[in-house]
Coordinates of C-alpha atoms in Angstrom, one line a residue:
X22 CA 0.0 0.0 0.0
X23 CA 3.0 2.5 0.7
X24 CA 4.5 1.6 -2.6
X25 CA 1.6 2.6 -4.4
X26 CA 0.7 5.4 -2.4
X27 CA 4.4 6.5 -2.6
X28 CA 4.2 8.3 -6.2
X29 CA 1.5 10.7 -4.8
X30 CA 3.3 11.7 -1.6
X31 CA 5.0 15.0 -3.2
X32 CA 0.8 15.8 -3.6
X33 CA -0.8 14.6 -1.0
X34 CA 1.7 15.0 1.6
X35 CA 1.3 18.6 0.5
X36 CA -2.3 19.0 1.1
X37 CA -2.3 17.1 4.5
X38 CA 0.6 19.3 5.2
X39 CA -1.0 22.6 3.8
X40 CA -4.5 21.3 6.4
X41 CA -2.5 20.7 9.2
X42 CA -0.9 24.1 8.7
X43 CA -4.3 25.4 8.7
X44 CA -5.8 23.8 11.7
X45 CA -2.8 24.7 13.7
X46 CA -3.4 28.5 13.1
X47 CA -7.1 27.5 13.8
X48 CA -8.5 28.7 10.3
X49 CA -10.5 25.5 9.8
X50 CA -12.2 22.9 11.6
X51 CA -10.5 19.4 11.6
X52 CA -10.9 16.0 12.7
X53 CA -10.5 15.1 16.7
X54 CA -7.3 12.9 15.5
X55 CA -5.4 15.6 13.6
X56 CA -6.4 17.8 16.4
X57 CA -4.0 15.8 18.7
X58 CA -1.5 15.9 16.4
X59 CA -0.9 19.7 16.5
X60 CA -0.9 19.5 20.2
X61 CA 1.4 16.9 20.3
X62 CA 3.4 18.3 18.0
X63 CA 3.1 22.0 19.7
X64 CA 4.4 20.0 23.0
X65 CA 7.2 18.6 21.3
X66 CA 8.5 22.0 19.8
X67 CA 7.7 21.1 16.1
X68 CA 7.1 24.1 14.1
X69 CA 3.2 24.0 11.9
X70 CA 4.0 27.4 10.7
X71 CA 7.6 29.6 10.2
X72 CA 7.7 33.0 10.1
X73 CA 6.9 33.6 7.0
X74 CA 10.1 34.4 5.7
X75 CA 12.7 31.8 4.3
X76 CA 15.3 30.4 7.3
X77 CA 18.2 32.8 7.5
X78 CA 20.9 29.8 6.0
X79 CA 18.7 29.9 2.5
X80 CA 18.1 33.7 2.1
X81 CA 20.2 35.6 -0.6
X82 CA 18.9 39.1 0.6
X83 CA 18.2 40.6 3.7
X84 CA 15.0 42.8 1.9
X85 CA 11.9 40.8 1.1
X86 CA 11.4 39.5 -2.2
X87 CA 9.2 41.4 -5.1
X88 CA 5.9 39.6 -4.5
X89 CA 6.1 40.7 -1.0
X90 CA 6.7 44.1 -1.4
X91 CA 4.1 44.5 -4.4
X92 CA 2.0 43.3 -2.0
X93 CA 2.2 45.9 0.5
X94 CA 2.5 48.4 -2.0
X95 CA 5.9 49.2 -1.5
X96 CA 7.8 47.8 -4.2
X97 CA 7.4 51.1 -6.5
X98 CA 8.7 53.4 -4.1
X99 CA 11.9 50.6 -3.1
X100 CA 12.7 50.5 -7.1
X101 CA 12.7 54.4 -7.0
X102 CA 15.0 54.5 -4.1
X103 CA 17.6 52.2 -5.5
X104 CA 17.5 54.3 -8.9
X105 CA 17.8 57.1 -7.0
X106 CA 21.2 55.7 -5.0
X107 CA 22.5 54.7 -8.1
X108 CA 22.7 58.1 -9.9
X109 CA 24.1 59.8 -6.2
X110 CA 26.6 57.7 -6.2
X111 CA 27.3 56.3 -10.2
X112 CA 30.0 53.3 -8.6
X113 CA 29.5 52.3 -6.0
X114 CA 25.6 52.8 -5.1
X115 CA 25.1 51.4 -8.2
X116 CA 27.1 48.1 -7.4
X117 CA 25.5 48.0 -3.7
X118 CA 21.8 48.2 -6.0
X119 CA 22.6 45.5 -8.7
X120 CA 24.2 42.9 -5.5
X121 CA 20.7 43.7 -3.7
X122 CA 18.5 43.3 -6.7
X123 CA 19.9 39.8 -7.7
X124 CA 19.8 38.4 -4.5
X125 CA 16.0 39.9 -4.2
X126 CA 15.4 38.6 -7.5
X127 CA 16.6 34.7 -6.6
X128 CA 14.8 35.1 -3.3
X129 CA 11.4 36.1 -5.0
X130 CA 12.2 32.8 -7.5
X131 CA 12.8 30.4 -4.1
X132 CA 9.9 31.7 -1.9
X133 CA 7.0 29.2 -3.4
X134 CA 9.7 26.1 -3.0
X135 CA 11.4 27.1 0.8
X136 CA 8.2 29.3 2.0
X137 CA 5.2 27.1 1.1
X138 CA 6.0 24.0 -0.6
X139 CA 9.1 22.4 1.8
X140 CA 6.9 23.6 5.4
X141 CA 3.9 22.1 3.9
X142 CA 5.7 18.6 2.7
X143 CA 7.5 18.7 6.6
X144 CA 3.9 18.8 8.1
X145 CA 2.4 16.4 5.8
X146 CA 5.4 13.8 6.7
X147 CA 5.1 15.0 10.4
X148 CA 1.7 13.9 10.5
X149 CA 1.6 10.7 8.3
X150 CA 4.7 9.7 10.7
X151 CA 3.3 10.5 14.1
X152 CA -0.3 9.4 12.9
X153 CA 0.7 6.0 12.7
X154 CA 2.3 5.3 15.4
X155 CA -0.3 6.7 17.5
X156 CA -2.7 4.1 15.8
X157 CA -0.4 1.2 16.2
X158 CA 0.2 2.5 20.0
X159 CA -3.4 2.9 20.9
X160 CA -2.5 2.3 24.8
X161 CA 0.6 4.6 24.8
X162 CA 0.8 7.2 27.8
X163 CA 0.5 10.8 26.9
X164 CA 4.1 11.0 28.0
X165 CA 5.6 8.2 25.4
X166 CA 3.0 10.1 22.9
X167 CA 4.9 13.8 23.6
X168 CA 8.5 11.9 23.5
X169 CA 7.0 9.9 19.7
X170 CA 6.3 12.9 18.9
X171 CA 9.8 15.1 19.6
X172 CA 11.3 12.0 17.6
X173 CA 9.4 12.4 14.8
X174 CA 9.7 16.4 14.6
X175 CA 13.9 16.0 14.8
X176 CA 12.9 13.2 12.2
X177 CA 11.7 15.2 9.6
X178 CA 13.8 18.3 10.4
X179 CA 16.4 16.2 9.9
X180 CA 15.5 15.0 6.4
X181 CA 13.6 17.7 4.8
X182 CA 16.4 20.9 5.8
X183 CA 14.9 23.9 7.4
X184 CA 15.7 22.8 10.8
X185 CA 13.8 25.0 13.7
X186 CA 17.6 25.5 15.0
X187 CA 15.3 26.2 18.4
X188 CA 15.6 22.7 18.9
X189 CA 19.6 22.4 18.3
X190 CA 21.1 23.4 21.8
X191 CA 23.8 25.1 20.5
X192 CA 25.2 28.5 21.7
X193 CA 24.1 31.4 19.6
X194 CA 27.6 32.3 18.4
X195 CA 28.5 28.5 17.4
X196 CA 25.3 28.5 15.6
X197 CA 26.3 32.0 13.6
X198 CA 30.0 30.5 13.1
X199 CA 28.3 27.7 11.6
X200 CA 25.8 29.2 9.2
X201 CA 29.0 31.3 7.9
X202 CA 31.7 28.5 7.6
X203 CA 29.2 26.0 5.9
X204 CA 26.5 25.9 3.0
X205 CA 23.3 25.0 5.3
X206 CA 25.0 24.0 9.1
X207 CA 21.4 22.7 10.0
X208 CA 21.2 20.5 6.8
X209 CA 24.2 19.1 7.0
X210 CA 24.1 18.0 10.5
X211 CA 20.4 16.7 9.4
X212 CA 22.3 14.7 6.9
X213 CA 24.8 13.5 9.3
X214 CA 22.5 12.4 11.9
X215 CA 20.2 11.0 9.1
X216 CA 22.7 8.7 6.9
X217 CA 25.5 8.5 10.1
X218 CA 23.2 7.9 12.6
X219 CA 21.3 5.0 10.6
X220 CA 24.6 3.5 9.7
X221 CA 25.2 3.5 13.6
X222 CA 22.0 2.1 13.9
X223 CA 22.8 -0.8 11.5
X224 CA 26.0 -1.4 12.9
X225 CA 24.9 -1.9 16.3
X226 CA 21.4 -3.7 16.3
X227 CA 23.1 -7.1 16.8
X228 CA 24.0 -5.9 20.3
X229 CA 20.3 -4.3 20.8
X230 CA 19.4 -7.8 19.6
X231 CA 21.0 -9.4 22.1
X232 CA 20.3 -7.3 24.6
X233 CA 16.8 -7.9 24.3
X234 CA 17.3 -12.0 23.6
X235 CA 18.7 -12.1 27.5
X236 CA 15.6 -9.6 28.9
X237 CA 17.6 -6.7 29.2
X238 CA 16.0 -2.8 28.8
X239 CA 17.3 -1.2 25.5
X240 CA 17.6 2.6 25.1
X241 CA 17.1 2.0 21.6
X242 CA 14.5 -0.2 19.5
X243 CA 16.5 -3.1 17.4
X244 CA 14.8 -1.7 14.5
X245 CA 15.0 2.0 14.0
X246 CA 13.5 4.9 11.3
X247 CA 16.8 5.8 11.0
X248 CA 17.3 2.1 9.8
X249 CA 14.8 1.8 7.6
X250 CA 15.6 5.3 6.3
X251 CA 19.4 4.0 5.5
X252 CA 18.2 0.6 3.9
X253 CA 15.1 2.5 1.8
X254 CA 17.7 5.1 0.3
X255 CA 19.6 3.0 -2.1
X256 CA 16.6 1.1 -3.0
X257 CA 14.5 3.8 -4.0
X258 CA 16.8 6.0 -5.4
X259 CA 17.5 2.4 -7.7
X260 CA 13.9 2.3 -8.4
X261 CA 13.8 5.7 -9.9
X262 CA 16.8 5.2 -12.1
X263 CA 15.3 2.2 -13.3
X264 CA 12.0 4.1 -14.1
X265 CA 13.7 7.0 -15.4
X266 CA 15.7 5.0 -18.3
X267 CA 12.5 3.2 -19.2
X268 CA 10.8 6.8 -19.5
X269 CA 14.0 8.2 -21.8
X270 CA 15.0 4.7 -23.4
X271 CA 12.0 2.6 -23.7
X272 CA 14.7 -0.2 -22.0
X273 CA 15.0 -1.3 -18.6
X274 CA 18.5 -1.4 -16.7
X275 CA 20.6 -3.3 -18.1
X276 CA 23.8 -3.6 -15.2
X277 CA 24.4 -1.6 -12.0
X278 CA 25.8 1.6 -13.5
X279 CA 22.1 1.8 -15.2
X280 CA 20.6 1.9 -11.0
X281 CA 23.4 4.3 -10.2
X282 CA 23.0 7.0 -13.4
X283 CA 19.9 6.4 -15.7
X284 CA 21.0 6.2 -19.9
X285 CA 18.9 9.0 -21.1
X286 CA 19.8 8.4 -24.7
X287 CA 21.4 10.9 -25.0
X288 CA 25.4 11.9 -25.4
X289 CA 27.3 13.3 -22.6
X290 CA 28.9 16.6 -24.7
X291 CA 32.0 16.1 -22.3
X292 CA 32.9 12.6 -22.6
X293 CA 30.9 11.7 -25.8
X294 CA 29.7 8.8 -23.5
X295 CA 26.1 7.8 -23.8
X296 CA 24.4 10.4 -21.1
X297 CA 23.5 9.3 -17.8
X298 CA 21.3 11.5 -15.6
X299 CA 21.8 12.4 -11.7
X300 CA 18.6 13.2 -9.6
X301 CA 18.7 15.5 -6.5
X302 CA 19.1 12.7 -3.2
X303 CA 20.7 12.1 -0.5
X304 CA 22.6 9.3 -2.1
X305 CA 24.8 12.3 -3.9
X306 CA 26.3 12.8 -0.3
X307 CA 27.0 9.0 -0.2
X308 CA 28.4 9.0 -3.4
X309 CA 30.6 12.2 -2.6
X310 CA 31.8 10.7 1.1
X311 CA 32.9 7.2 -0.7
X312 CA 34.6 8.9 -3.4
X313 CA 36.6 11.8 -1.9
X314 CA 35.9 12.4 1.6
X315 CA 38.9 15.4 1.7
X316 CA 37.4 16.8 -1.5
X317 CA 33.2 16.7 -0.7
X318 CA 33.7 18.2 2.9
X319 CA 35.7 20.9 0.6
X320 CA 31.9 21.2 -1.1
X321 CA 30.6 21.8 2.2
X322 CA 32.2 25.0 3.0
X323 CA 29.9 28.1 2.5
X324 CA 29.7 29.6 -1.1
X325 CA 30.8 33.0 -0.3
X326 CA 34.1 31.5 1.8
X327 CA 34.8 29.4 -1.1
X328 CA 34.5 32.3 -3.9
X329 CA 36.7 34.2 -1.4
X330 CA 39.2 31.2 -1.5
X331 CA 39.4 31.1 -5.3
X332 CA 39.4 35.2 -5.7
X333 CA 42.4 35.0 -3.6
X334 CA 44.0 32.0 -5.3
X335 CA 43.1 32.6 -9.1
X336 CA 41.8 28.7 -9.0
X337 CA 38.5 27.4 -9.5
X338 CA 36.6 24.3 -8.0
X339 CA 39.1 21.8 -10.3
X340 CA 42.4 24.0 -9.3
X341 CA 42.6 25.7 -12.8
X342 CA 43.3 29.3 -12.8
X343 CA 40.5 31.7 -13.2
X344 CA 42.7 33.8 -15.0
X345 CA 45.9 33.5 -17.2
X346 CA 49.4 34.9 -16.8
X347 CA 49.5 36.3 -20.2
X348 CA 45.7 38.1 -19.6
X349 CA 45.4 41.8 -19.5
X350 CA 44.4 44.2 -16.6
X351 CA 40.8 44.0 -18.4
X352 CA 40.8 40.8 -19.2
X353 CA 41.4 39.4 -16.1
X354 CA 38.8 41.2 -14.5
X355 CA 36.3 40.2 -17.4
X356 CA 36.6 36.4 -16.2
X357 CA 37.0 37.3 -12.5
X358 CA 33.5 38.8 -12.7
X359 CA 32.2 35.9 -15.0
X360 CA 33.5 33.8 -12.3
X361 CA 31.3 35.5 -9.6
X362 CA 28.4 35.4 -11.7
X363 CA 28.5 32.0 -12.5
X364 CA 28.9 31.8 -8.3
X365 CA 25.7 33.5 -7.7
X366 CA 23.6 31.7 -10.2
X367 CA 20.6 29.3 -9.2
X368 CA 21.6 26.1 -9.3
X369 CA 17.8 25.2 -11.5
X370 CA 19.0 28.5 -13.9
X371 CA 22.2 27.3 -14.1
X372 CA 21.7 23.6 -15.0
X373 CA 19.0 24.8 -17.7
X374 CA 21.5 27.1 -19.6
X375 CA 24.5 24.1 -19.6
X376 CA 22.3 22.0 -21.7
X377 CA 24.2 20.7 -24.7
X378 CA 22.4 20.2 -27.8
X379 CA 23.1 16.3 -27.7
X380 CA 21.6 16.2 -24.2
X381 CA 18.3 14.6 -23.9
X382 CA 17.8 16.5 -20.1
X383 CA 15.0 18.5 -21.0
X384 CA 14.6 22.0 -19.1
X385 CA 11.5 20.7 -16.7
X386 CA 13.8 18.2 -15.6
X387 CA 16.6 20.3 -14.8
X388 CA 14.5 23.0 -13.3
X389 CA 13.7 20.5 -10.9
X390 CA 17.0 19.7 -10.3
X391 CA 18.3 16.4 -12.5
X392 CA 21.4 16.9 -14.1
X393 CA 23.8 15.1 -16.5
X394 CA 25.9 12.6 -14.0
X395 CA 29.6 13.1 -13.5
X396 CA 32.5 11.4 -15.5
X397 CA 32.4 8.9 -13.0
X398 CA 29.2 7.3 -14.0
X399 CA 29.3 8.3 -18.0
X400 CA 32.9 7.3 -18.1
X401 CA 34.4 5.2 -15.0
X402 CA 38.1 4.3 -17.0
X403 CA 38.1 7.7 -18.2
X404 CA 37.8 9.1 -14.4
X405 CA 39.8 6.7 -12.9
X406 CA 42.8 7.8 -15.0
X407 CA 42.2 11.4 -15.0
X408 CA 42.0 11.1 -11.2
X409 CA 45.8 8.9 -11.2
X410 CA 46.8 12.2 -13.5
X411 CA 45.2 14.8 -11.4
X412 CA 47.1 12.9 -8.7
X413 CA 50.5 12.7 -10.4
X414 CA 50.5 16.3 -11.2
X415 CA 49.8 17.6 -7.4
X416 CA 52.6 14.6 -6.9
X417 CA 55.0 16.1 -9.3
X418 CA 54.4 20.3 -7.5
X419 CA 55.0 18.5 -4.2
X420 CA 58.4 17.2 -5.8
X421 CA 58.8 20.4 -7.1
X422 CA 59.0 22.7 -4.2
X423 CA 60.6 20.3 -2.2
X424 CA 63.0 20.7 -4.5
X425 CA 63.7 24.2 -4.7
X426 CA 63.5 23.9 -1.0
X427 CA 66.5 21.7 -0.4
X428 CA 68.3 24.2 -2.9
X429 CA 67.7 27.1 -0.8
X430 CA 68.7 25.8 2.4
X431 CA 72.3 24.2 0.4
X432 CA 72.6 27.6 -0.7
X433 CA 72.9 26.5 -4.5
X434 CA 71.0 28.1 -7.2
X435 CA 67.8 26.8 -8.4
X436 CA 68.1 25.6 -11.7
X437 CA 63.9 26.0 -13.3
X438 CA 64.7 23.5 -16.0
X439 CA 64.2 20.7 -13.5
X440 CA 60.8 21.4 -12.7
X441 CA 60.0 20.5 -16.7
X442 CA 62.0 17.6 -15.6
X443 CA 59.7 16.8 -12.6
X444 CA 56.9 17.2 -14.6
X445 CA 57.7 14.3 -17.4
X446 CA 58.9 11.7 -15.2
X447 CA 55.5 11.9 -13.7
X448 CA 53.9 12.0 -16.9
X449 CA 56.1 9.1 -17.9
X450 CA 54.6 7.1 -14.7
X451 CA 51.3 8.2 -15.7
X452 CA 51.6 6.4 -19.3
X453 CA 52.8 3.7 -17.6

């Protein structure tokens, strides 16, 4: 019955979530069961209904969006003041009015996903979770009902982002350090608890097991939601694939790689590999840990500390400088804004203007959030040796400057020429 029910759930989920919402503000009348719900849920901290306003960690402005202000009839007079602090001031009132306007801008294009849809889908979970357990726990005391339900409300903070950091007992300065040194603080330590904790959970219900084989109390159920969470994750995410190349391809999977990165039919423009498509999920974070655990909690670092890092360095995400030696005063700061812009894009804008014309991704789907996979899945040989070259190369700098740095301290001269030497003996390994 879940299975089938489970292609609905971004829907329906909605809608419970949306009457829930309502009920808790007291704008309808609901049923004597959902009723308890909300209380429960008001007892165990969980938040119905935010402040309106997107959490602080996902805003890109600290004005309101557009809709808002047209609204309240403001947004005229706001547009009028901007123009007017751009002509005072030509450089840099004009700069301090385009930064504001494009984060307003993205802000007014996120409000229907982080201010209505995501709070609505978080209720709808919270009550299909706590719901029923409360039916298969008929006899449970209102106490064991108020501790279900603070479970279930760190539950689906945990999974669906937009934590109420009310309920994360963390002083208010490590909680502002946070926010600033990482993309979403309260995500990520959703994810963590999420994925690490049900891998914990895994690991150690053989002991919970025995524990309860010899009668002993366990803190802990053998079989947890964080469990079943951590075992549902790869199937699911399978399932989709598997749907999704049937949808592109007419063909069902045809070996793993086909449940890791649906064919789409595609060509992948950068490996001219048949195209394989990525969906947003949780599993992108498993994927990421496996692969490079050094390089995706790199990718966890805020955006604006990471475009601060490259600014400073002249590298981008791969290490390649942003701009060349040879480049000109203008030029260089041509592709050092370019750089920023492509920083401050949406991730749903950006993936619809990188489609390729051999690309099969059509926009909806990237709007949503699907994009073409990485070399690893389109091309797996091709990765693993441009990884062993990537490697060799930060092998053969090493070599390098441990060079020059034993010439220095000798006090001989340091002859260049042999870094063009370093470099081909590690190409030579490489070919080997």
């Amino acid at each position: 019955r879940s299975l089938l029910e489970a292609p609905a759930k971004p829907i329906t989920s909605y809608r419970r979530g949306k009457r829930a919402m309502e009920a808790y503000l007291d704008l309808k009348e609901t049923s004597p069961e959902l009723r308890k719900i909300i209380d429960l849920g008001v007892q165990a901290n969980y938040r119905f209904k935010g402040k309106g306003n997107i959490a602080d960690e996902y805003r890109f402005s600290g004005e309101s969006n557009y809709l808002k202000a047209w609204k309240r009839g403001s947004l005229k007079a706001e547009l009028l003041s901007d123009l007017h602090e751009a002509k005072l001031r030509p450089l840099v009132g004009t700069i301090k009015v385009i930064a504001k306007n494009l984060g307003r801008a993205m802000e007014t294009i996120s409000a229907p996903l982080f201010e209505h849809y995501i709070p609505a889908i978080k209720n709808g979970a919270f009550v299909d979770s706590l719901g029923k357990w409360l039916q298969d726990n008929p006899d449970a005391t209102y106490a064991e009902q108020v501790a279900k339900a603070r479970d279930v409300a760190n539950m689906v903070d945990e999974r669906f982002g937009e934590v109420n950091q009310q309920n994360i007992f963390w002083s208010k300065n490590q909680k502002q350090a946070a926010q600033l040194a990482l993309i979403s603080f309260s995500y990520e330590l959703g994810t963590i608890k999420t994925l690490g904790g049900g891998a914990l959970d895994v690991a150690t219900a053989p002991y919970r097991a025995g524990r309860a084989l010899l009668g002993k109390e366990n803190a802990k159920p053998i079989w947890t939601d964080r469990m079943g969470y951590v075992v549902a994750l790869p199937l699911v995410y399978a399932t989709m694939n598997a749907i999704t190349q049937y949808l592109y391809t007419g063909q069902g999977p045809q070996d793993e790689h086909d449940l890791l990165a649906a064919r789409t039919g595609g060509i992948d423009a950068r490996t001219q590999q048949p195209e394989r498509v990525q969906w947003p999920s949780y599993m992108k974070d498993v994927f990421g840990w496996s692969r490079d655990p050094v390089q995706e909690a790199k990718n966890k670092i805020s955006p604006g500390l990471q475009l601060v890092n490259s600014l400073v360095t002249n590298t981008d995400w791969r290490g390649d400088p942003i701009s060349a030696s040879t480049d000109t005063r203008m030029q260089a700061l041509q592709k050092y804004l370019e750089f920023v812009g492509q920083g401050l894009e949406p991730i749903s804008v950006a993936g619809m203007a990188g489609a390729s014309p051999s690309s099969n991704i059509g926009g909806v789907e990237r709007f949503f959030g699907a994009k073409p996979a990485s070399m690893e899945f389109t091309d797996p040989e091709g990765y693993k040796n441009m990884m062993k070259a990537v490697r060799l190369s930060k092998d053969a700098d090493a070599a390098w400057h441990q060079y020059t740095a034993n010439e220095v301290a000798a006090g001989r001269p340091v002859d260049y020429r042999m870094k063009r030497v370093i470099e081909q003996q590690y190409k030579r390994a490489n070919a080997q």
